[in-house]
Amino acid sequence: MSIGLAYALLTAPVAASAVPVTVITVHDLTPKEIRAMQWRDRRLVALCRSAARHRNNLDKLLVTKGADGDRLSEVAWQLWDGEDGCRRDRALAIDVTRRVIDGKALTAADVDTVAQLAMFLQSRGEPADLSELAELRRIMWVRGDYYGVGDSPTWSADEKRDFVARDDVWAFIDSPERREGWKHRAMLLEALLDPLSPRHDAARAVSMIEEGNDSRDWTRAARLLLERKQLPADPVRAEGLLVRAAEYDDAARLLLLPILAPRLDGSDPVAAQAALKAMQAWASKAEAGGAATRALLWPGLVKKLSAPASEVQMAAARDLTQYAILGAEADRAPLLRWLDTALRDGSEAEKTASWGNLGRLMMKQEPGAAEVMAAAYEREGGLLDGGALQPANFQPFITADDYPARALRDESEGVVEAEAVIAPNGRVLHVVVTRSASPILDDIVQRLVVRRFRLKDKPEFAGHYVRAKLPSIQFRLPNCDIRADRTPAVEAAILVDGDYCPHPIQDVPLSVTTASRVSEKLRAAVLVDDRAGHIGGALR
């Protein structure tokens, strides 16, 4: 590269966003590099001519010095395009590529050459090419590489089944080095599990699945072991697979429930406890399997509300509350009666547990919860108006670390105003948002106030239910753009400042004077360095 060209590049206008500046060192080709390129060009031309001479017997081309597979694939491209001294001859380009592949498209080490032949045939588009092109497309589909050959093959289910079962294709996908790959493993399982496939072998498929880590496959294999269609029944083995899959796959939960449910009331306490533990693990799932599990567990939990041990009753009430909030289709009356009785005549621990459960039910507006709560207010002299609380009246309950990451990503900020209903023990029952910022910010305020808020320095409210206004809570985004002003703080609000920017803070744009100095430094470095035969420089 000449110093004139370097000077022209460096004297171009410097954009404001071009900071920091990266200088790329470029150098002229050395004589040795130039000779190597010239030799390569001459070698390609010689191979083109040799291919033309031996077009009727390309085996002779293969023994030509320097005619390895990579070089001949390149020669085929030059023949196809008519470049670099090679005369354009597309028929010869196809023949040379075929000879390089040597009828081993499925196992050829260089998949690019197989794709190259497919592209040549597709571009030429002669009727005689269609059958070969279809075969190459299928081979490329098996190999897992479509580029250059269009989309996956167009074929019927029978054609696909027969192709995969072909001896050469089956040997390829069932080889140890490919069997563990997800694509070839999927092909193997599809053929092994297909009763119409010549390779059908359900027993081998189930063994493969047991060694794998796909929960949907575990469920599929368990279903085979339960259905008795392709394999003899093996319920123990099926249950083991379903237990593994149930954590991730709802279909597994639905299959497992009829197996575990009878054990809950069985004579074996160990089996009953294991079944209960397994079902509790997914009872909170939102899918159909979770809902069905909640429906099965509900009657047993209702019975525990009458257990002699208070701890058992409180645990059952907690689980019933959770299931009710998740939408269990069951009668809430037993739970509500227990909560009302605990608030009227229960111990301090039972009252505390009931306040927590009722607060959650109130937040979700569960039918019947408000009536139980109203009766509790009435017994304690009504719901007192606590007015507006000041920060001195409670322990801190929210910090900058509580700014939801999702709200930061969505660039959501604003002010949340809320009122809290406080139980006689100073803990919050539930929170009512009176001014919304966004659903995400409203939700975090409700959850944190209930979890962390403790009323203090208000002896006049001790032993009573209180409804009080919380200070405003302002969520404010970080100042990620130095060109914009940050949202002003609201007076007397609890300030929650975010500290995460989804995009890097932009640097201050260079002034014209600074850009000029950068250009001068680069130009000076190039003038000094050009004597050594290359362009370079560094900005310090």
Coordinates of C-alpha atoms in Angstrom, one line a residue:
M1 CA 0.0 0.0 0.0
S2 CA 1.4 3.4 -0.9
I3 CA 1.9 6.2 1.6
G4 CA -0.5 8.3 -0.5
L5 CA -3.3 5.9 0.1
A6 CA -2.5 5.7 3.8
Y7 CA -2.5 9.5 4.0
A8 CA -5.9 9.6 2.3
L9 CA -7.4 7.1 4.7
L10 CA -6.1 9.0 7.7
T11 CA -7.2 12.4 6.5
A12 CA -10.8 11.3 6.1
P13 CA -13.3 13.0 8.5
V14 CA -13.2 11.4 12.0
A15 CA -16.8 10.5 13.1
A16 CA -17.9 11.4 16.6
S17 CA -18.7 7.7 17.3
A18 CA -15.3 6.5 16.1
V19 CA -13.8 6.4 19.6
P20 CA -11.8 4.5 20.6
V21 CA -9.8 4.4 17.3
T22 CA -8.3 1.1 16.2
V23 CA -5.3 1.2 13.8
I24 CA -5.0 -1.9 11.6
T25 CA -1.5 -2.6 10.3
V26 CA -1.4 -3.5 6.6
H27 CA 1.7 -4.5 4.6
D28 CA 2.6 -5.1 1.1
L29 CA 3.1 -8.7 -0.1
T30 CA 6.7 -10.0 0.3
P31 CA 8.4 -11.4 -2.8
K32 CA 8.1 -14.9 -1.4
E33 CA 4.3 -14.4 -1.0
I34 CA 4.0 -13.1 -4.5
R35 CA 5.9 -16.1 -5.9
A36 CA 3.6 -18.5 -3.9
M37 CA 0.5 -16.8 -5.4
Q38 CA 1.9 -16.9 -8.9
W39 CA 2.8 -20.6 -8.5
R40 CA -0.7 -21.4 -7.2
D41 CA -2.3 -19.6 -10.2
R42 CA 0.0 -21.5 -12.7
R43 CA -0.8 -24.8 -10.9
L44 CA -4.5 -24.2 -11.2
V45 CA -4.3 -23.3 -14.9
A46 CA -2.2 -26.5 -15.5
L47 CA -4.8 -28.6 -13.7
C48 CA -7.6 -27.0 -15.7
R49 CA -5.7 -28.0 -18.9
S50 CA -5.0 -31.5 -17.6
A51 CA -8.6 -32.0 -16.7
A52 CA -9.6 -30.9 -20.3
R53 CA -7.1 -33.4 -21.7
H54 CA -8.2 -36.3 -19.6
R55 CA -11.9 -35.5 -19.5
N56 CA -12.7 -39.0 -20.7
N57 CA -10.5 -40.7 -18.1
L58 CA -10.3 -38.4 -15.0
D59 CA -8.4 -41.1 -13.1
K60 CA -5.3 -39.8 -14.9
L61 CA -6.0 -36.4 -13.4
L62 CA -6.0 -37.8 -9.9
V63 CA -2.4 -38.9 -10.3
T64 CA -1.2 -35.5 -11.5
K65 CA 1.2 -33.9 -9.1
G66 CA -0.6 -31.6 -6.7
A67 CA -4.0 -32.8 -7.7
D68 CA -5.5 -33.5 -4.2
G69 CA -9.2 -33.2 -3.4
D70 CA -9.1 -29.6 -2.2
R71 CA -7.2 -28.4 -5.2
L72 CA -9.4 -30.3 -7.7
S73 CA -12.5 -28.9 -6.0
E74 CA -11.1 -25.4 -6.5
V75 CA -10.3 -26.3 -10.1
A76 CA -13.9 -27.3 -10.6
W77 CA -15.0 -23.9 -9.4
Q78 CA -12.6 -22.2 -11.9
L79 CA -14.0 -24.3 -14.7
W80 CA -17.5 -23.5 -13.6
D81 CA -17.0 -19.8 -13.6
G82 CA -14.3 -19.5 -16.3
E83 CA -11.9 -17.6 -14.1
D84 CA -8.1 -17.4 -13.4
G85 CA -7.0 -18.7 -16.8
C86 CA -9.5 -21.7 -16.9
R87 CA -11.8 -21.9 -19.8
R88 CA -15.4 -22.1 -18.8
D89 CA -16.6 -25.7 -19.0
R90 CA -19.5 -26.5 -16.7
A91 CA -19.9 -30.2 -17.8
L92 CA -16.3 -30.8 -17.0
A93 CA -16.6 -28.9 -13.6
I94 CA -19.4 -31.4 -12.7
D95 CA -17.4 -34.4 -13.8
V96 CA -14.3 -33.3 -11.8
T97 CA -16.4 -32.7 -8.7
R98 CA -18.0 -36.2 -9.1
R99 CA -14.6 -37.7 -9.4
V100 CA -13.4 -36.1 -6.3
I101 CA -16.4 -37.5 -4.4
D102 CA -15.9 -40.8 -6.0
G103 CA -19.5 -42.0 -5.3
K104 CA -19.0 -41.6 -1.5
A105 CA -21.2 -38.5 -0.9
L106 CA -22.5 -39.9 2.3
T107 CA -19.1 -40.5 3.9
A108 CA -16.9 -38.0 2.1
A109 CA -14.7 -36.2 4.6
D110 CA -15.2 -32.8 2.8
V111 CA -19.0 -32.1 3.0
D112 CA -18.4 -28.8 1.1
T113 CA -17.5 -30.7 -2.0
V114 CA -20.8 -32.7 -1.8
A115 CA -22.7 -29.4 -1.5
Q116 CA -20.7 -28.0 -4.4
L117 CA -21.8 -30.8 -6.7
A118 CA -25.4 -30.3 -5.6
M119 CA -25.2 -26.6 -6.4
F120 CA -23.7 -27.3 -9.8
L121 CA -26.5 -29.8 -10.7
Q122 CA -29.2 -27.5 -9.3
S123 CA -27.8 -24.5 -11.3
R124 CA -27.5 -26.5 -14.6
G125 CA -31.0 -28.0 -14.1
E126 CA -31.0 -30.6 -16.8
P127 CA -33.5 -33.4 -16.6
A128 CA -30.8 -36.0 -16.2
D129 CA -29.5 -34.1 -13.1
L130 CA -32.7 -34.3 -11.1
S131 CA -32.4 -37.8 -9.8
E132 CA -28.8 -37.3 -8.7
L133 CA -29.7 -33.9 -7.1
A134 CA -32.6 -35.5 -5.2
E135 CA -30.2 -38.2 -3.8
L136 CA -27.6 -35.5 -2.8
R137 CA -30.3 -33.5 -1.0
R138 CA -31.3 -36.6 1.0
I139 CA -27.7 -37.3 1.8
M140 CA -27.1 -33.7 2.9
W141 CA -30.3 -34.0 5.0
V142 CA -28.9 -37.1 6.7
R143 CA -25.5 -35.3 7.3
G144 CA -27.3 -32.4 8.8
D145 CA -26.2 -29.8 6.3
Y146 CA -28.6 -28.1 3.8
Y147 CA -26.6 -25.2 2.5
G148 CA -26.2 -25.1 -1.3
V149 CA -28.9 -27.7 -1.8
G150 CA -32.1 -25.9 -1.0
D151 CA -34.5 -27.0 1.7
S152 CA -34.8 -30.5 3.2
P153 CA -36.0 -33.2 0.7
T154 CA -39.5 -33.4 -0.5
W155 CA -40.6 -37.0 0.1
S156 CA -43.4 -39.1 1.4
A157 CA -43.3 -40.8 4.8
D158 CA -42.6 -44.2 3.1
E159 CA -39.8 -42.7 1.0
K160 CA -38.2 -41.2 4.1
R161 CA -38.6 -44.4 6.1
D162 CA -37.0 -46.6 3.4
F163 CA -34.1 -44.1 2.8
V164 CA -33.2 -44.0 6.5
A165 CA -33.3 -47.8 6.7
R166 CA -31.0 -48.3 3.7
D167 CA -27.9 -50.3 4.6
D168 CA -25.4 -47.5 3.8
V169 CA -27.5 -44.8 5.5
W170 CA -28.2 -46.9 8.6
A171 CA -24.5 -47.7 8.9
F172 CA -23.7 -44.0 8.7
I173 CA -26.1 -42.8 11.4
D174 CA -25.5 -45.8 13.6
S175 CA -21.8 -45.4 13.7
P176 CA -20.3 -44.6 17.2
E177 CA -19.1 -41.2 16.2
R178 CA -22.5 -40.1 15.1
R179 CA -24.9 -42.0 17.3
E180 CA -24.6 -39.6 20.2
G181 CA -25.4 -36.4 18.1
W182 CA -28.9 -35.1 18.6
K183 CA -29.8 -35.3 14.9
H184 CA -28.7 -38.8 14.2
R185 CA -29.9 -40.0 17.6
A186 CA -33.4 -38.7 16.6
M187 CA -33.2 -40.5 13.3
L188 CA -32.3 -43.7 15.0
L189 CA -35.1 -43.5 17.6
E190 CA -37.6 -42.6 14.9
A191 CA -36.7 -45.7 12.9
L192 CA -36.4 -48.0 15.9
L193 CA -39.8 -46.9 17.3
D194 CA -41.7 -47.0 13.9
P195 CA -43.5 -50.3 13.6
L196 CA -43.4 -49.9 9.8
S197 CA -39.7 -49.4 9.6
P198 CA -37.4 -52.3 8.5
R199 CA -35.2 -51.2 11.5
H200 CA -38.0 -51.3 14.1
D201 CA -36.6 -52.4 17.5
A202 CA -38.5 -50.9 20.4
A203 CA -36.4 -52.6 23.0
R204 CA -33.2 -51.1 21.7
A205 CA -35.0 -47.7 21.5
V206 CA -36.0 -47.8 25.2
S207 CA -32.5 -48.7 26.2
M208 CA -31.1 -45.8 24.3
I209 CA -33.7 -43.5 25.9
E210 CA -32.8 -44.7 29.4
E211 CA -29.2 -43.7 28.8
G212 CA -30.2 -40.3 27.4
N213 CA -31.3 -37.1 29.1
D214 CA -34.4 -36.0 27.3
S215 CA -37.5 -35.9 29.5
R216 CA -39.9 -36.2 26.6
D217 CA -38.2 -39.3 25.4
W218 CA -38.4 -40.8 29.0
T219 CA -42.1 -40.2 28.9
R220 CA -42.4 -41.8 25.5
A221 CA -40.5 -44.9 26.5
A222 CA -42.5 -45.2 29.7
R223 CA -45.7 -45.1 27.7
L224 CA -44.4 -48.0 25.6
L225 CA -43.7 -50.0 28.7
L226 CA -47.2 -49.4 30.0
E227 CA -49.2 -49.9 26.8
R228 CA -47.9 -53.5 26.0
K229 CA -48.2 -52.9 22.3
Q230 CA -44.6 -52.9 21.1
L231 CA -43.0 -54.3 24.3
P232 CA -44.0 -56.5 27.2
A233 CA -45.4 -54.5 30.2
D234 CA -42.8 -53.4 32.7
P235 CA -44.5 -51.0 35.2
V236 CA -41.4 -50.7 37.5
R237 CA -39.2 -49.6 34.7
A238 CA -41.9 -47.3 33.4
E239 CA -42.3 -45.7 36.8
G240 CA -38.6 -45.0 37.1
L241 CA -38.6 -43.2 33.7
L242 CA -41.7 -41.2 34.7
V243 CA -40.2 -40.1 38.0
R244 CA -37.2 -38.8 36.2
A245 CA -39.3 -37.0 33.6
A246 CA -42.0 -35.6 35.9
E247 CA -39.8 -32.7 37.1
Y248 CA -39.8 -31.3 33.5
D249 CA -42.6 -33.0 31.5
D250 CA -46.3 -32.5 32.4
A251 CA -47.3 -35.5 30.3
A252 CA -45.2 -37.7 32.7
R253 CA -47.0 -36.3 35.7
L254 CA -50.4 -37.2 34.2
L255 CA -49.2 -40.7 33.6
L256 CA -47.6 -41.0 37.0
L257 CA -50.6 -39.8 39.0
P258 CA -52.8 -43.0 38.6
I259 CA -49.8 -45.0 39.8
L260 CA -49.0 -42.9 42.9
A261 CA -52.5 -41.9 44.0
P262 CA -53.6 -45.3 45.4
R263 CA -50.5 -45.4 47.6
L264 CA -51.5 -42.3 49.5
D265 CA -54.1 -44.3 51.5
G266 CA -52.3 -47.6 51.2
S267 CA -51.1 -49.9 54.0
D268 CA -47.4 -49.2 53.4
P269 CA -46.4 -45.9 55.1
V270 CA -43.1 -45.7 53.4
A271 CA -44.7 -46.0 49.9
A272 CA -47.3 -43.5 51.0
Q273 CA -44.7 -41.0 52.1
A274 CA -42.7 -41.4 48.9
A275 CA -45.8 -40.9 46.8
L276 CA -46.8 -37.8 48.7
K277 CA -43.3 -36.3 48.4
A278 CA -43.2 -36.9 44.7
M279 CA -46.6 -35.4 44.2
Q280 CA -45.9 -32.4 46.3
A281 CA -42.8 -31.7 44.2
W282 CA -45.0 -30.7 41.2
A283 CA -48.3 -29.7 42.9
S284 CA -47.4 -26.1 42.3
K285 CA -46.9 -26.5 38.5
A286 CA -49.3 -24.5 36.3
E287 CA -49.9 -27.2 33.8
A288 CA -52.6 -29.8 33.7
G289 CA -50.6 -32.3 35.7
G290 CA -50.1 -29.8 38.5
A291 CA -53.8 -29.0 38.6
A292 CA -54.7 -32.7 38.7
T293 CA -52.2 -33.2 41.5
R294 CA -53.7 -30.4 43.6
A295 CA -57.2 -31.9 43.2
L296 CA -55.9 -35.3 44.4
L297 CA -54.1 -33.8 47.4
W298 CA -56.8 -31.4 48.5
P299 CA -59.1 -34.0 50.4
G300 CA -56.1 -35.3 52.4
L301 CA -55.1 -31.8 53.4
V302 CA -58.6 -31.0 54.5
K303 CA -58.5 -34.0 56.8
K304 CA -55.3 -32.8 58.4
L305 CA -57.1 -29.6 59.4
S306 CA -58.6 -31.7 62.2
A307 CA -55.4 -33.4 63.2
P308 CA -54.5 -33.4 66.9
A309 CA -51.1 -31.7 66.3
S310 CA -51.3 -27.9 65.7
E311 CA -48.2 -28.0 63.5
V312 CA -49.9 -30.5 61.2
Q313 CA -53.0 -28.2 61.0
M314 CA -51.0 -25.1 60.2
A315 CA -48.9 -26.9 57.5
A316 CA -52.1 -28.2 55.9
A317 CA -53.7 -24.7 55.9
R318 CA -50.5 -23.3 54.3
D319 CA -50.6 -25.9 51.5
L320 CA -54.4 -25.4 51.0
T321 CA -53.9 -21.7 50.7
Q322 CA -51.2 -22.1 48.1
Y323 CA -53.3 -24.5 46.1
A324 CA -56.3 -22.2 46.3
I325 CA -54.3 -19.3 45.0
L326 CA -53.1 -21.5 42.1
G327 CA -56.7 -22.2 41.2
A328 CA -57.5 -25.6 42.7
E329 CA -61.1 -26.6 41.8
A330 CA -62.2 -27.5 45.3
D331 CA -64.4 -26.3 48.1
R332 CA -62.6 -23.5 50.1
A333 CA -65.1 -23.7 53.0
P334 CA -63.1 -26.0 55.2
L335 CA -60.0 -23.8 54.9
L336 CA -61.9 -20.6 55.6
R337 CA -63.6 -22.2 58.6
W338 CA -60.2 -23.2 60.0
L339 CA -58.8 -19.7 59.4
D340 CA -61.8 -18.1 61.2
T341 CA -61.6 -20.4 64.1
A342 CA -57.8 -19.9 64.5
L343 CA -58.3 -16.1 64.5
R344 CA -61.1 -16.4 67.1
D345 CA -59.7 -19.1 69.5
G346 CA -56.3 -20.2 68.3
S347 CA -52.9 -19.8 69.8
E348 CA -50.6 -17.0 68.9
A349 CA -48.8 -19.2 66.3
E350 CA -52.1 -20.3 64.8
K351 CA -53.2 -16.6 64.6
T352 CA -50.0 -15.6 62.9
A353 CA -50.2 -18.4 60.4
S354 CA -53.9 -17.5 59.7
W355 CA -53.0 -13.8 59.1
G356 CA -50.4 -14.8 56.6
N357 CA -52.8 -17.2 54.8
L358 CA -55.7 -14.7 54.8
G359 CA -53.5 -11.9 53.5
R360 CA -52.4 -14.1 50.5
L361 CA -56.1 -15.0 49.8
M362 CA -57.1 -11.3 50.1
M363 CA -54.3 -10.3 47.6
K364 CA -55.7 -12.8 45.1
Q365 CA -59.3 -11.7 45.9
E366 CA -60.3 -15.3 46.7
P367 CA -64.1 -15.6 47.5
G368 CA -64.9 -15.8 51.2
A369 CA -61.6 -14.4 52.4
A370 CA -62.9 -10.8 52.8
E371 CA -65.8 -12.0 55.0
V372 CA -63.5 -13.9 57.3
M373 CA -61.3 -10.8 57.6
A374 CA -64.2 -8.5 58.2
A375 CA -65.4 -10.7 61.1
A376 CA -61.9 -10.5 62.6
Y377 CA -61.9 -6.7 62.3
E378 CA -65.2 -6.5 64.1
R379 CA -64.0 -8.6 67.0
E380 CA -61.0 -6.3 67.5
G381 CA -62.9 -3.0 67.3
G382 CA -62.9 -2.5 63.6
L383 CA -60.3 -1.4 61.1
L384 CA -58.6 1.7 62.4
D385 CA -57.3 4.5 60.1
G386 CA -53.6 4.7 60.6
G387 CA -53.2 7.8 58.4
A388 CA -50.0 8.3 56.5
L389 CA -47.0 6.5 57.8
Q390 CA -43.5 8.1 57.9
P391 CA -40.2 6.2 57.4
A392 CA -39.6 6.4 61.2
N393 CA -42.7 4.3 61.8
F394 CA -41.3 1.1 60.2
Q395 CA -38.2 -0.8 59.4
P396 CA -36.7 -0.3 55.9
F397 CA -38.2 -2.8 53.5
I398 CA -36.9 -1.9 50.0
T399 CA -33.5 -1.0 48.6
A400 CA -31.9 -0.4 45.2
D401 CA -31.1 -4.1 45.0
D402 CA -34.8 -4.8 44.8
Y403 CA -35.3 -3.0 41.5
P404 CA -36.6 -5.8 39.2
A405 CA -34.2 -6.8 36.5
R406 CA -37.1 -7.2 34.1
A407 CA -38.2 -3.7 34.8
L408 CA -34.7 -2.4 34.1
R409 CA -34.6 -4.3 30.8
D410 CA -38.0 -2.9 29.8
E411 CA -36.9 0.6 31.0
S412 CA -39.8 0.8 33.3
E413 CA -39.8 3.4 36.1
G414 CA -42.5 5.3 38.1
V415 CA -44.1 6.0 41.4
V416 CA -46.1 3.4 43.3
E417 CA -48.5 4.5 46.0
A418 CA -50.2 1.9 48.3
E419 CA -52.0 1.3 51.5
A420 CA -51.2 -1.6 53.9
V421 CA -53.6 -3.5 56.1
I422 CA -51.6 -4.3 59.3
A423 CA -52.4 -7.2 61.7
P424 CA -52.4 -6.7 65.5
N425 CA -48.9 -8.2 65.6
G426 CA -47.5 -5.4 63.4
R427 CA -47.2 -7.5 60.3
V428 CA -48.9 -6.7 57.0
L429 CA -51.9 -8.7 55.9
H430 CA -52.2 -7.4 52.4
V431 CA -51.4 -4.4 50.3
V432 CA -53.7 -2.3 48.0
V433 CA -52.0 -0.3 45.2
T434 CA -53.7 3.1 44.8
R435 CA -51.3 4.5 42.2
S436 CA -49.7 2.1 39.7
A437 CA -46.3 2.5 38.0
S438 CA -46.3 -0.8 36.1
P439 CA -47.5 -4.4 36.8
I440 CA -43.9 -5.5 37.6
L441 CA -43.2 -2.6 40.0
D442 CA -46.6 -2.9 41.6
D443 CA -46.1 -6.6 42.2
I444 CA -42.6 -6.2 43.8
V445 CA -43.9 -3.5 46.2
Q446 CA -46.8 -5.7 47.3
R447 CA -44.6 -8.7 47.8
L448 CA -41.8 -6.9 49.7
V449 CA -44.2 -4.9 51.9
V450 CA -45.9 -8.1 53.1
R451 CA -42.6 -10.0 53.5
R452 CA -40.5 -7.3 55.2
F453 CA -42.7 -4.5 56.6
R454 CA -42.9 -4.2 60.4
L455 CA -44.8 -1.4 62.1
K456 CA -43.1 0.3 65.1
D457 CA -43.4 3.4 67.2
K458 CA -47.2 3.4 67.0
P459 CA -48.3 2.1 70.5
E460 CA -51.8 3.5 70.0
F461 CA -52.4 0.8 67.3
A462 CA -51.1 -2.1 69.3
G463 CA -53.5 -5.0 69.2
H464 CA -55.7 -3.6 66.5
Y465 CA -56.1 -3.9 62.7
V466 CA -54.9 -0.8 61.0
R467 CA -55.2 0.5 57.4
A468 CA -52.3 3.0 56.8
K469 CA -51.0 4.8 53.8
L470 CA -47.4 4.0 52.9
P471 CA -44.9 6.6 51.7
S472 CA -44.6 6.9 47.9
I473 CA -42.1 4.5 46.4
Q474 CA -40.2 5.9 43.4
F475 CA -38.4 3.5 41.0
R476 CA -35.9 5.5 38.9
L477 CA -33.9 4.2 36.0
P478 CA -30.1 4.7 36.0
N479 CA -28.7 7.5 33.9
C480 CA -27.5 5.4 31.0
D481 CA -27.6 8.2 28.4
I482 CA -25.4 11.1 29.4
R483 CA -27.2 13.3 26.9
A484 CA -30.5 13.1 28.8
D485 CA -31.4 14.3 32.3
R486 CA -32.4 11.7 35.0
T487 CA -35.9 11.7 36.2
P488 CA -36.3 14.1 39.1
A489 CA -36.8 12.6 42.6
V490 CA -40.2 12.9 44.1
E491 CA -40.2 14.7 47.4
A492 CA -40.6 12.5 50.5
A493 CA -40.7 9.4 48.4
I494 CA -38.6 6.3 49.1
L495 CA -36.2 6.3 46.2
V496 CA -35.2 3.0 44.5
D497 CA -32.4 3.8 42.0
G498 CA -31.6 1.2 39.4
D499 CA -27.9 0.6 38.8
Y500 CA -27.9 -1.5 35.6
C501 CA -27.7 -0.2 32.1
P502 CA -28.7 -2.7 29.3
H503 CA -26.5 -0.8 26.9
P504 CA -23.0 0.6 27.5
I505 CA -22.8 4.2 28.3
Q506 CA -21.8 6.2 25.3
D507 CA -18.5 8.1 25.4
V508 CA -18.5 11.9 25.0
P509 CA -18.1 12.7 21.3
L510 CA -14.7 14.0 20.2
S511 CA -14.5 17.7 19.6
V512 CA -13.1 18.9 16.3
T513 CA -9.9 19.9 17.9
T514 CA -9.4 16.4 19.5
A515 CA -10.2 14.6 16.3
S516 CA -7.6 16.8 14.5
R517 CA -5.0 15.8 17.1
V518 CA -5.8 12.1 16.7
S519 CA -5.5 12.4 12.9
E520 CA -2.1 14.2 13.2
K521 CA -0.7 11.5 15.6
L522 CA -1.8 8.7 13.2
R523 CA -0.4 10.5 10.2
A524 CA 3.0 11.0 11.9
A525 CA 3.1 7.4 13.0
V526 CA 2.5 6.2 9.4
L527 CA 5.1 8.5 7.9
V528 CA 7.8 7.1 10.3
D529 CA 6.7 3.5 10.0
D530 CA 6.4 3.5 6.2
R531 CA 10.2 3.3 5.8
A532 CA 10.0 -0.2 7.0
G533 CA 7.7 -1.2 4.1
H534 CA 4.4 -1.3 6.0
I535 CA 1.8 1.0 7.5
G536 CA 1.3 1.0 11.2
G537 CA 1.0 3.2 14.2
A538 CA -0.4 3.3 17.7
L539 CA -2.4 5.9 19.5
R540 CA -1.2 6.4 23.0

